[in-house]
Coordinates of C-alpha atoms and ligand atoms in Angstrom, one line a residue:
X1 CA 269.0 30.1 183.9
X2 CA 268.0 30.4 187.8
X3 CA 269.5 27.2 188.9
X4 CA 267.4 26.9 191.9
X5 CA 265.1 23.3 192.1
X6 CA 261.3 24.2 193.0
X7 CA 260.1 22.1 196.0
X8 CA 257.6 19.8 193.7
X9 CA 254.5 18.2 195.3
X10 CA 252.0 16.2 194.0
X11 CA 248.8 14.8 194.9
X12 CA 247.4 11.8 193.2
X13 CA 244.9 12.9 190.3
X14 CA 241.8 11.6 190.5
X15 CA 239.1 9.6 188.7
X16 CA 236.1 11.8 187.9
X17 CA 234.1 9.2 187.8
X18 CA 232.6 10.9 190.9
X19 CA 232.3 14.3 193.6
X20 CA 235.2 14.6 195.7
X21 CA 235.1 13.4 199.1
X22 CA 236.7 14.4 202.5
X23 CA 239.4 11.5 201.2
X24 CA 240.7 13.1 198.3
X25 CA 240.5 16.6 200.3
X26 CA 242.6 15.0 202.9
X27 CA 245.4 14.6 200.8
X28 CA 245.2 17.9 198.8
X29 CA 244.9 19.6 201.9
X30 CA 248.1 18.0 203.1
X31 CA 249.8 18.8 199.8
X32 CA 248.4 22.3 200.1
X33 CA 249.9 22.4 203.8
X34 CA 253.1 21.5 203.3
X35 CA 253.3 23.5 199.8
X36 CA 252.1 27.0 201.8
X37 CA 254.7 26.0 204.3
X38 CA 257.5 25.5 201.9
X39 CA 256.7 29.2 200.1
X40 CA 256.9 30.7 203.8
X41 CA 260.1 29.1 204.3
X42 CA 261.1 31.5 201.0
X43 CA 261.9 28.6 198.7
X44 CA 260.5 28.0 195.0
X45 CA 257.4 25.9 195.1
X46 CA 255.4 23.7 192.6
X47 CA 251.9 22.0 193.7
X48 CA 250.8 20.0 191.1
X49 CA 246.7 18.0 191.4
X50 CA 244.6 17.4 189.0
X51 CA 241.9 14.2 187.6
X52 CA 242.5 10.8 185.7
X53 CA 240.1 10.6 183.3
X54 CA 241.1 7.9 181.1
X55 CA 240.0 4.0 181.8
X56 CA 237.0 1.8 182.2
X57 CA 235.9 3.5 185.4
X58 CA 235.5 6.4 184.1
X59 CA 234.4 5.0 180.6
X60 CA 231.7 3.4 182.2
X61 CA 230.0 6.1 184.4
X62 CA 229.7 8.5 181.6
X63 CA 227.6 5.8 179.5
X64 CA 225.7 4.7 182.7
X65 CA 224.8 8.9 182.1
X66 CA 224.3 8.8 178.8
X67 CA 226.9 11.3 178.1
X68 CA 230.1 11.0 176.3
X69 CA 233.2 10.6 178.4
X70 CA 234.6 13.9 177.5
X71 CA 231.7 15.6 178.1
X72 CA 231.2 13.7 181.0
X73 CA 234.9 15.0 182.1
X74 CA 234.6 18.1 181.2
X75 CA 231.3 18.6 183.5
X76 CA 232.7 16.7 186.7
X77 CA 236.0 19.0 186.8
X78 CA 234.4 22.1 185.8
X79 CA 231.5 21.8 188.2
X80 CA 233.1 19.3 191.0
X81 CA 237.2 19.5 191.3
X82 CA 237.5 22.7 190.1
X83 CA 235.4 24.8 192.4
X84 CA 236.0 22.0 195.5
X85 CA 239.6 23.0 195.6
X86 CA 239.0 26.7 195.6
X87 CA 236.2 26.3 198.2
X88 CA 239.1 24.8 200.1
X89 CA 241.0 27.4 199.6
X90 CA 243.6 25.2 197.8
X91 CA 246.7 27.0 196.3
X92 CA 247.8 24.5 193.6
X93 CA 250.3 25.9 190.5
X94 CA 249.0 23.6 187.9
X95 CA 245.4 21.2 187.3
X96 CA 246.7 18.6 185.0
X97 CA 243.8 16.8 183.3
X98 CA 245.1 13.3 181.4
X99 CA 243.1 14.4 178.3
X100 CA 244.6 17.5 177.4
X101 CA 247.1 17.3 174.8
X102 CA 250.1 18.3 176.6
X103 CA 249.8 15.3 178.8
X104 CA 248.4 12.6 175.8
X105 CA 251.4 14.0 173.7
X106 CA 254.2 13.2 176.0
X107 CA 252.9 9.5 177.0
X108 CA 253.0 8.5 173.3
X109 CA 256.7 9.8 173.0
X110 CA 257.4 8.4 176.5
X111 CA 255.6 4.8 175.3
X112 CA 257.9 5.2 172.3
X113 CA 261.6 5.7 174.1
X114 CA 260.7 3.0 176.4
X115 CA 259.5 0.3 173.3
X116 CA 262.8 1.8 171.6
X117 CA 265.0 0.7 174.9
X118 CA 263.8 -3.0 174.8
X119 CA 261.1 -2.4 177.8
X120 CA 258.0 -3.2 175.9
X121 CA 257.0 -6.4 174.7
X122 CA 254.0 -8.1 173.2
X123 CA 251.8 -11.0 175.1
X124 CA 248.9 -12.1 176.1
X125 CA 246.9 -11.1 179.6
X126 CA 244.8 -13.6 180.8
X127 CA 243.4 -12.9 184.5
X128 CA 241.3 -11.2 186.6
X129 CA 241.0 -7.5 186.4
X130 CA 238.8 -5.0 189.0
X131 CA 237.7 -2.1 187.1
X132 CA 237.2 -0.1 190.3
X133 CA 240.7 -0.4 191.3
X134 CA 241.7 0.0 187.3
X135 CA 244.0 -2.8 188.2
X136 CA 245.1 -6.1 186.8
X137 CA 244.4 -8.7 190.4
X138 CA 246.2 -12.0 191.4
X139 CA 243.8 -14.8 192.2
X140 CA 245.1 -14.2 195.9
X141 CA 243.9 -10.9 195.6
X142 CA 239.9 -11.8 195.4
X143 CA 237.4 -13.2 198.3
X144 CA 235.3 -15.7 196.2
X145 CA 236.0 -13.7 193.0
X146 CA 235.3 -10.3 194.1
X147 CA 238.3 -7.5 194.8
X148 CA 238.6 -7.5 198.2
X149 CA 238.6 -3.7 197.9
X150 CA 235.3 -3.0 195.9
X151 CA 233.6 -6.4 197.0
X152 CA 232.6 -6.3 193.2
X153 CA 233.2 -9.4 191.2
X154 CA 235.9 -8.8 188.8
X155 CA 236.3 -9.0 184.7
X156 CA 238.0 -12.1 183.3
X157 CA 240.4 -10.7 180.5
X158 CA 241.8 -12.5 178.0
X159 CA 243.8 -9.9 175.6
X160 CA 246.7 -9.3 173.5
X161 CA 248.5 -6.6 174.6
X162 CA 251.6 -5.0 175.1
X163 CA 253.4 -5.5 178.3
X164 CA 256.4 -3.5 180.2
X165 CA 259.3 -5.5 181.5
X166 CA 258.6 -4.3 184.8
X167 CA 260.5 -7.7 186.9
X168 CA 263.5 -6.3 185.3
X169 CA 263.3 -3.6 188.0
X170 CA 263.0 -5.5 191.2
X171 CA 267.0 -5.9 192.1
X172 CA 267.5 -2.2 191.2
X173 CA 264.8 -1.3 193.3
X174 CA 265.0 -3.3 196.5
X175 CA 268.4 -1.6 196.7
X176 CA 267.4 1.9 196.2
X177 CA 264.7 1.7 199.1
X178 CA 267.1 -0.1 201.6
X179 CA 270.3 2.5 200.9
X180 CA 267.3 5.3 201.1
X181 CA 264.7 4.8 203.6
X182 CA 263.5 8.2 203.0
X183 CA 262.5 7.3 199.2
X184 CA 259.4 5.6 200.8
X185 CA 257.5 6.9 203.8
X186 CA 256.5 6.3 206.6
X187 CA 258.1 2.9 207.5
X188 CA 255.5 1.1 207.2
X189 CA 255.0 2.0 203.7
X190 CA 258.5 1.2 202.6
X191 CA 257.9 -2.3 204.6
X192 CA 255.4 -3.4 202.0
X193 CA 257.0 -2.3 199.4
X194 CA 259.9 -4.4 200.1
X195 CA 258.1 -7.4 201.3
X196 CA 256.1 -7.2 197.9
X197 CA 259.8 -6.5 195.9
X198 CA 261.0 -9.6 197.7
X199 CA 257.8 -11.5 197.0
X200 CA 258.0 -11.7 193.4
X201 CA 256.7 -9.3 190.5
X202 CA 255.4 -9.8 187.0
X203 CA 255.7 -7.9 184.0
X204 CA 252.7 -5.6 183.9
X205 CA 250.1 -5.5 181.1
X206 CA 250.2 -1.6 179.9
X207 CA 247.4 -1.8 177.3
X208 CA 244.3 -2.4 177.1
X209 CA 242.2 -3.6 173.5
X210 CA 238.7 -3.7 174.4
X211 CA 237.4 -0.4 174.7
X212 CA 239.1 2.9 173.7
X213 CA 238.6 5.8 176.1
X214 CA 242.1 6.0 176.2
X215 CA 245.6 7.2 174.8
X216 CA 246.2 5.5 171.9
X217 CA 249.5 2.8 171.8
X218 CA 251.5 5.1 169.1
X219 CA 252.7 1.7 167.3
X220 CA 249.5 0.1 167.3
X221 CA 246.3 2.4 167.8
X222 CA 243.8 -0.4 168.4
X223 CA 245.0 -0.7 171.6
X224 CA 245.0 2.6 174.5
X225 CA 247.8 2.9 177.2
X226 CA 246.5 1.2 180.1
X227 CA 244.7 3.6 182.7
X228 CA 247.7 3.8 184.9
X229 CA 250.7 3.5 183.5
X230 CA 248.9 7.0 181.8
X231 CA 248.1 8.7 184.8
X232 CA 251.6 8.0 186.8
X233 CA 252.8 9.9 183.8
X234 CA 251.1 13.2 184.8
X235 CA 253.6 14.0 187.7
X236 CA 256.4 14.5 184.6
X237 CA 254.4 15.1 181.6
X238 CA 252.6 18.7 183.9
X239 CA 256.5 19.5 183.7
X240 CA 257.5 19.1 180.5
X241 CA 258.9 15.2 180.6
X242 CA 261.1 14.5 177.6
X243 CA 260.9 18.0 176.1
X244 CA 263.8 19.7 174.1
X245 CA 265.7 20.8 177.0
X246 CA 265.9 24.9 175.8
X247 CA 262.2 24.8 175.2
X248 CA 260.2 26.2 178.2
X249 CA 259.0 22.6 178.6
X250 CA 262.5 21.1 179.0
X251 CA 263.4 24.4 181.6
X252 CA 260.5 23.7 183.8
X253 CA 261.4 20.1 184.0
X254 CA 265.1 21.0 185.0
X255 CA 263.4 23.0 187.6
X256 CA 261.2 20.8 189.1
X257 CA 262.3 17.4 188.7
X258 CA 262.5 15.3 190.3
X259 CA 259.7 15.4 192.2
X260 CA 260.5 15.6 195.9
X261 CA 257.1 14.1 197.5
X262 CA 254.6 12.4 195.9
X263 CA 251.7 12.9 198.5
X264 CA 249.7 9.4 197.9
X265 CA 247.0 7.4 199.7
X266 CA 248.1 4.0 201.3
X267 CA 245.7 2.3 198.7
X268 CA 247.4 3.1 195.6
X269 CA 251.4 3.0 197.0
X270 CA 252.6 -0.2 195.2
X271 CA 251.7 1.5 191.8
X272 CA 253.8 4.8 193.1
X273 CA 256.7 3.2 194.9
X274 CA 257.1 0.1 192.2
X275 CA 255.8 0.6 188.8
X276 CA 256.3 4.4 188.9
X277 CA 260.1 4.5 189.5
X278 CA 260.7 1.3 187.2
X279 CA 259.4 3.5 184.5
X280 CA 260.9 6.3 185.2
X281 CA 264.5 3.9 185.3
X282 CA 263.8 2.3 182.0
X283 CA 263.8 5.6 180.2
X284 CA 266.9 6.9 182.4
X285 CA 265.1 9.8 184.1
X286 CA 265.5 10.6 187.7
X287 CA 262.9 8.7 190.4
X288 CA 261.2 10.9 192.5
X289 CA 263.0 11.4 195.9
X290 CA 259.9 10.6 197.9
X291 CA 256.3 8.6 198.1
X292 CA 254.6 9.3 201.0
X293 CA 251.2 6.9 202.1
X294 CA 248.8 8.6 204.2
X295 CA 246.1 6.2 205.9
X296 CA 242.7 6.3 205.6
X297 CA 239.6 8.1 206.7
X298 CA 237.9 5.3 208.3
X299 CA 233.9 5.5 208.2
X300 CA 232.4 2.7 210.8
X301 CA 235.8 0.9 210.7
X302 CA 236.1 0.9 206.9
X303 CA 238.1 3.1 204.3
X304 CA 235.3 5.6 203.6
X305 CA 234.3 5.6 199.7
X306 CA 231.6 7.0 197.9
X307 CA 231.5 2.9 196.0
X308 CA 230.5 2.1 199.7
X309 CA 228.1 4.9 200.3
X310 CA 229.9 6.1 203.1
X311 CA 231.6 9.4 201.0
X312 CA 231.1 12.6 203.5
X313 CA 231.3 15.9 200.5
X314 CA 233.8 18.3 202.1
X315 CA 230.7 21.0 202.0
X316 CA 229.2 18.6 204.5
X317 CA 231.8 19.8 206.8
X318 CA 232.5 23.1 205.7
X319 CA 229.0 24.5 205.9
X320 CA 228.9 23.7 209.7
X321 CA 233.0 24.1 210.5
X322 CA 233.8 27.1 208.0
X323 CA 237.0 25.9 205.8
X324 CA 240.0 26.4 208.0
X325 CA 238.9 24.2 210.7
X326 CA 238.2 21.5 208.2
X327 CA 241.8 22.0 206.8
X328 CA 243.1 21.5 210.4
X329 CA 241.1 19.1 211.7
X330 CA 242.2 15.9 210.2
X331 CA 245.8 17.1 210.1
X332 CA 245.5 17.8 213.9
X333 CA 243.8 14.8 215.0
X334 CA 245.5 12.0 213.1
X335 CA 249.0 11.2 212.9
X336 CA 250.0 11.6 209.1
X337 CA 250.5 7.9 207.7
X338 CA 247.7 6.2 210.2
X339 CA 243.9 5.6 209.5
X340 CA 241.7 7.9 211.3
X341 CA 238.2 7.7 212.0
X342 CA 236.0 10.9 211.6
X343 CA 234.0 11.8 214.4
X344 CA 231.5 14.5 214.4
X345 CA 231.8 15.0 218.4
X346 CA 235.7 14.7 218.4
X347 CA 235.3 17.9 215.7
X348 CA 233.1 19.7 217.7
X349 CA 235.3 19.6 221.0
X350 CA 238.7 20.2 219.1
X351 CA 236.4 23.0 217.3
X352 CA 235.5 24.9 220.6
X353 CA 238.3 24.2 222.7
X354 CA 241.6 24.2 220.7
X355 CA 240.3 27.1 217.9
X356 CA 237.5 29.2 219.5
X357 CA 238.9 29.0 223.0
X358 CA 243.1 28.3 222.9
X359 CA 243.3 30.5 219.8
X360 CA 240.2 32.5 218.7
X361 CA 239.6 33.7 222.3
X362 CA 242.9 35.2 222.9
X363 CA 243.1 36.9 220.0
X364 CA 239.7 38.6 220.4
X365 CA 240.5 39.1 224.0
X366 CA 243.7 40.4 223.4
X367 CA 242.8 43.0 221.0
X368 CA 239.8 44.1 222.7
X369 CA 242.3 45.0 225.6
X370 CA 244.7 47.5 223.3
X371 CA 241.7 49.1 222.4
X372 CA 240.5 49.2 226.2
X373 CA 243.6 50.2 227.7
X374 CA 246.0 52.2 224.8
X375 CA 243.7 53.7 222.7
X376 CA 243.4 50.6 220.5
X377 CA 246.8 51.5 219.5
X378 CA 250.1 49.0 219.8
X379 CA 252.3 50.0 222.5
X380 CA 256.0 50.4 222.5
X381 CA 257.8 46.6 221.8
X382 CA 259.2 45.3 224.8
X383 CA 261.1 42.5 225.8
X384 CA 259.8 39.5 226.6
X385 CA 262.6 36.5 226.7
X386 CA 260.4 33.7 228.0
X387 CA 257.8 34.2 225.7
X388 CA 260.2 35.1 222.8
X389 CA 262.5 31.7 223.8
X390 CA 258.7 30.2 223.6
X391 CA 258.2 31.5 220.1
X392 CA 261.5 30.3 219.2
X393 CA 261.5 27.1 220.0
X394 CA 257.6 26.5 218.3
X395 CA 259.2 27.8 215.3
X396 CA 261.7 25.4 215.0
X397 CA 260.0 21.9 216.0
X398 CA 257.1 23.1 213.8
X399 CA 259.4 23.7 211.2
X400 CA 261.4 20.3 211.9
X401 CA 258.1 18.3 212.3
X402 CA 256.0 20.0 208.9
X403 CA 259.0 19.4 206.8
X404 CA 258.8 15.8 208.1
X405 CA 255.3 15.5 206.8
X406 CA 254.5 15.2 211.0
X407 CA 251.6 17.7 210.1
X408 CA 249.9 16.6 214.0
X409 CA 253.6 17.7 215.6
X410 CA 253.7 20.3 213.8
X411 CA 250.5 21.9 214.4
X412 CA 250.9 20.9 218.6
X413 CA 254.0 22.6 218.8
X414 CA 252.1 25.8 217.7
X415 CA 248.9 25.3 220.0
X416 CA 251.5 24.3 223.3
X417 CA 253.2 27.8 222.2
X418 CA 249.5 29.1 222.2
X419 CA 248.4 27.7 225.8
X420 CA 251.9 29.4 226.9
X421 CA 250.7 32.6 225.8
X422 CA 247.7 32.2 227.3
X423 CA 249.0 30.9 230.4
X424 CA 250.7 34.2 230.9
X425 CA 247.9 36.3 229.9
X426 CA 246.0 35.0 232.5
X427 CA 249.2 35.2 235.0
X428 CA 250.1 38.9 234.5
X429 CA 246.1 39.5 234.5
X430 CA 246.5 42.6 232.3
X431 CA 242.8 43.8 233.8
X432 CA 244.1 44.1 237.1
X433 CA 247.3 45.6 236.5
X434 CA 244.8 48.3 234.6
X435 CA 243.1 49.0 237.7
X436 CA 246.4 51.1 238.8
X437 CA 248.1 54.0 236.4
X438 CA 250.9 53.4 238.6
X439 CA 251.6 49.8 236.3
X440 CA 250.9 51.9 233.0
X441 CA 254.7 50.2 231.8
X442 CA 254.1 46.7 232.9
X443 CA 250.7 46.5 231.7
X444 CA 251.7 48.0 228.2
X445 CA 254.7 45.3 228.2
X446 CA 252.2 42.4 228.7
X447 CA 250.1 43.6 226.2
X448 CA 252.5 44.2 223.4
X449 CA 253.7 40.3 224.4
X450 CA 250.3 39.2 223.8
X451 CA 249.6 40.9 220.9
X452 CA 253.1 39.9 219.0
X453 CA 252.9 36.9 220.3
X454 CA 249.6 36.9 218.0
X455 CA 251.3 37.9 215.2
X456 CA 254.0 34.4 215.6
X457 CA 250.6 32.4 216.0
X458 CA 249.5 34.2 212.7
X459 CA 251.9 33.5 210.8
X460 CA 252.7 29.7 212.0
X461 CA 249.1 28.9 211.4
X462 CA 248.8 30.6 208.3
X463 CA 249.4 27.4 205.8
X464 CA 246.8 25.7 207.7
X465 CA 244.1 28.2 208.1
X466 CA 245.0 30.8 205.8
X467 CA 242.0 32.7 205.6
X468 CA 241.7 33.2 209.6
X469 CA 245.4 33.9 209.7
X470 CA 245.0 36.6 207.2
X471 CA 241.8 38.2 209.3
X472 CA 244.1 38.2 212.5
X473 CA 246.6 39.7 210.3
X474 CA 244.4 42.5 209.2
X475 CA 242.6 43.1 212.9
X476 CA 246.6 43.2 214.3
X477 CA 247.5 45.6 211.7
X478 CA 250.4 43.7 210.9
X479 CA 249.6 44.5 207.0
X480 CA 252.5 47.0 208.1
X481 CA 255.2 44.4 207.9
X482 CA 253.7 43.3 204.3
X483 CA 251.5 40.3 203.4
X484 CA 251.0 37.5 205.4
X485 CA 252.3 35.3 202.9
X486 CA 255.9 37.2 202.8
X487 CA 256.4 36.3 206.3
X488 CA 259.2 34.1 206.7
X489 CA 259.0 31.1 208.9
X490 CA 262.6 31.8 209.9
X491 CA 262.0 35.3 210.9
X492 CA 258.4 34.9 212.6
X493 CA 260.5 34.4 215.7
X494 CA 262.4 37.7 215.9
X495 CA 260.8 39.7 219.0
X496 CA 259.5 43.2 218.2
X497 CA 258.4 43.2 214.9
X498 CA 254.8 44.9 215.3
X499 CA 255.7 48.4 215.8
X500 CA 254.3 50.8 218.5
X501 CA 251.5 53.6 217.5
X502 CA 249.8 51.0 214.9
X503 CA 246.1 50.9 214.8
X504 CA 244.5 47.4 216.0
X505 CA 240.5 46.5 214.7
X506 CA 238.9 43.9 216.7
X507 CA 237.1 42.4 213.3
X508 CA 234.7 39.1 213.4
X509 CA 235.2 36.4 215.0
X510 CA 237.7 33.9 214.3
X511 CA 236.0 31.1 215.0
X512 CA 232.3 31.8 215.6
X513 CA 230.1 29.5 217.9
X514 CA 229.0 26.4 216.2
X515 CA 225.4 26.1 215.0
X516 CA 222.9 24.3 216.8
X517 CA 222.9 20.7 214.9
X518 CA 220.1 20.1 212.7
X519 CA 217.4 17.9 214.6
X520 CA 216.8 14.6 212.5
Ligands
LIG1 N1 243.2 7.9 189.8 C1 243.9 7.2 190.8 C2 245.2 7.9 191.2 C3 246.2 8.1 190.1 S1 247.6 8.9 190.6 C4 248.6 8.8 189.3 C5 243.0 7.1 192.0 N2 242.1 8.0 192.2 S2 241.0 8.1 193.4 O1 240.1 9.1 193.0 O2 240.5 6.8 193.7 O3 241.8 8.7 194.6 C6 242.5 7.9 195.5 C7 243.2 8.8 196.5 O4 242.2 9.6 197.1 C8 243.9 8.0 197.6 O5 245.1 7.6 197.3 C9 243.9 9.1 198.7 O6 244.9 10.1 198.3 C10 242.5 9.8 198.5 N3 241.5 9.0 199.2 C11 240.4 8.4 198.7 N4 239.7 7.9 199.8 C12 240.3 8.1 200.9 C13 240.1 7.8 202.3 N5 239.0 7.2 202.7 N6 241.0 8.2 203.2 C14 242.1 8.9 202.8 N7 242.4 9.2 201.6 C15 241.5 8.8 200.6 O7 243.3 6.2 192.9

């Protein structure tokens, strides 16, 4: 068997108990990133998302419908997810859905190994619990008995129910984040996490008896496996966790695990960097090598949630932005791991100046110039070394920065490589060398410069805006070297790849001028 471990992401899967909003697309569009930019760096990839469908929250919405809960799954990621993440143009592997049977299947034998190694133990639950965060709460956590997430008063549970040994975890674990900082990003994240380690944890309820939209407890099926210790299970179960290691199940799990980033929101990191890992240790399998806690999109100050009214539908953006400039925006404009506040006017200005002007407008100008001055044809390669040492160099700190999750460095280090290219474009001023035969050579050098310098900026930009990249692809007629995909982001860099004689089409318009907004 290949030997050779996929590069495994994972977003978090999320409740249908609603749309998607530009929150959850924040993250899958990081994961989706970062996953197109691992394939161009040649390696094996596997981008897992997919919904949690189990629980009250869920449970709850469907009756408040008057629809069953499966059917009430079934319509939200058939009509919502489904076609959100292909509208974004989102190139996952897998869409793990906690109700399918290849997921509920593996809990139960997971539920069992752990009961089997002393982990699980019956009690009693008595305490708070917010169904909108699907989480068991601390009198500390509540502001006069609401969650101080939701602002929703909370249920008071009283329950017998099975509970995981989770405390036994805390020593094992405070160690493995301070010998490996990079386990739990950015810093912080991994601050919290210790603090809260050092603070003290309890076992954790994992079952729930009330209600039973749920995986059932395999040793006692009046209880269901409690919301989340189900759905951290998706991120193995997708790969085949605890399958017969010849079957395919068991292959695709020595391929993949462990995971190397688990791409999660800052609101839900104590469940991946705690109780994920101590589960994963109590039935001896490998803890994932990294959890990474964006911050929030911030609506008037606030964590925007469609709870609060203040969900923006990703079509709200697209229909006005087109897709790619919604999949760079928020990467651009806020550093990965802080909140961010979206802005309507900030979009528009990084819209017209960074994409229609820095990139859209050289490449339309460029091309329009081969066809002007050489017969719309490529001319001979020539060398360039400032502008290839430019390329270079963008390569590598977008490289260094992307794999770093610094999606904003990543992305400047290709626009500064941009504004050099068009720095020299308007320094060599290929229209006035044209206005003498005489500089037939030196306006054909500045042109090929331009124009493979286009085909770096294609290629760099291409897990972020893949759909433009592809069109400036096509309109270079760089099809020649193969897809735009193929392209290696170790290779991009090597001067002269377009080859002379090749037919250039100027094509639409990259970024097209924004419509007017809509008067209120
Ligand atoms: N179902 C759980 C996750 C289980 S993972 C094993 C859940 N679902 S959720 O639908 O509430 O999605 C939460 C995630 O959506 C956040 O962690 C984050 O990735 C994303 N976001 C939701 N709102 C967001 C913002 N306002 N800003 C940024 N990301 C946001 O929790």
């Amino acid at each position: 068997m290949s030997a050779e471990k996929s590069f495994y992401l994972t977003t978090p899967i999320y409740y249908v108990n609603d749309a998607p909003h530009i929150g959850h697309a924040y993250t899958t569009v990081a994961g989706d990133v970062l996953t197109r930019w691992h394939r161009q760096r040649g390696e094996s990839v596997w981008f897992l998302t997919g919904t949690d469908e189990h629980g009250e929250k869920v449970m709850n919405t469907a009756a408040s419908n008057n629809v069953k809960p499966q059917d009430w799954c079934d319509r939200l990621v058939e009509e919502a997810w489904k076609p959100n993440w292909s509208a974004l143009n989102i190139a996952n592997d897998d869409f793990i859905r906690t109700t399918e049977k290849r997921h509920e299947e593996r809990v139960q034998r997971f539920m069992t190994l752990l009961k089997d190694n002393g982990y699980i133990y019956a009690g009693k639950f008595e305490g708070p619990y917010c169904i909108g965060c699907e989480e068991f709460k601390l009198p500390g956590d509540l502001d006069e008995g609401k969650c101080k997430i939701h602002g929703k008063p909370v249920e008071m549970l009283s329950e017998d129910n099975w509970f995981f040994k989770l405390s036994a975890f805390v020593p094992q674990l405070l160690e493995y984040y301070k010998n490996n900082p990079e386990a739990c990003e950015p810093a912080s994240a991994r601050n919290e996490v210790i603090a809260f380690l050092e603070s003290g944890v309890r076992d954790l309820s994992i079952s729930r008896s009330t209600f039973d939209w749920g995986i059932p407890v395999p040793w006692d099926t009046d209880q269901v496996v409690y919301v989340w210790f189900d759905a951290l299970l998706n991120y193995a179960t997708a790969v085949g966790l605890g399958d017969d290691p010849n079957s395919e199940g068991g292959k695709k799990f020595a391929k993949t695990w462990p995971a190397d980033v688990h791409l999660v929101g800052k609101d839900i990191l104590r469940f991946h960097a705690v109780i994920w890992p101590a589960m994963l240790m109590a039935a001896n399998v490998a803890i994932p090598k990294k959890v990474f806690a964006h911050g929030w999109l911030l609506v008037g100050g606030e964590k925007m949630s469609k709870s609060k009214l203040t969900g923006i539908a990703p079509s709200d953006i697209t229909d006005h932005f087109g897709v790619d400039a919604f999949r760079y925006y928020f990467l651009r404009s806020i550093p990965f791991g802080t909140d961010g506040s979206f802005s309507w006017e900030d979009m528009v200005a990084r819209y017209t100046s960074e994409l229609a002007n820095d990139f859209g407008n050289l490449a339309s100008r460029s091309i329009a110039m081969i066809e002007k001055y050489c017969e719309g044809k490529i001319p001979q390669p020539a060398a360039e070394p400032k502008l290839a040492e430019a390329a270079q160099k963008a390569c590598e700190i977008a490289d260094e920065r992307i794999c770093a999750l610094d999606f904003q460095g990543g992305i400047l280090a290709i626009l500064d490589f941009c504004k050099v290219v068009n720095g020299y474009v308007t320094d060599q001023a290929p229209w006035v060398l044209a206005k003498d035969t005489a500089n037939k050579v030196e306006l054909e050098k500045v042109l090929y410069t331009t124009v493979e310098s286009l085909r770096i900026l294609a290629v760099l930009f291409h897990p972020v805006m893949p759909e433009t990249s592809e069109k400036l692809w096509d309109a270079l007629g760089a099809k020649i070297l193969g897809p735009i995909g193929d392209q290696k982001i170790s290779e991009v860099a090597t001067w002269g790849q377009l080859p002379a004689g090749v037919q250039v089409s100027r094509g639409e318009v990259l970024f097209p001028r924004l419509p007017e907004p809509e008067s209120a």
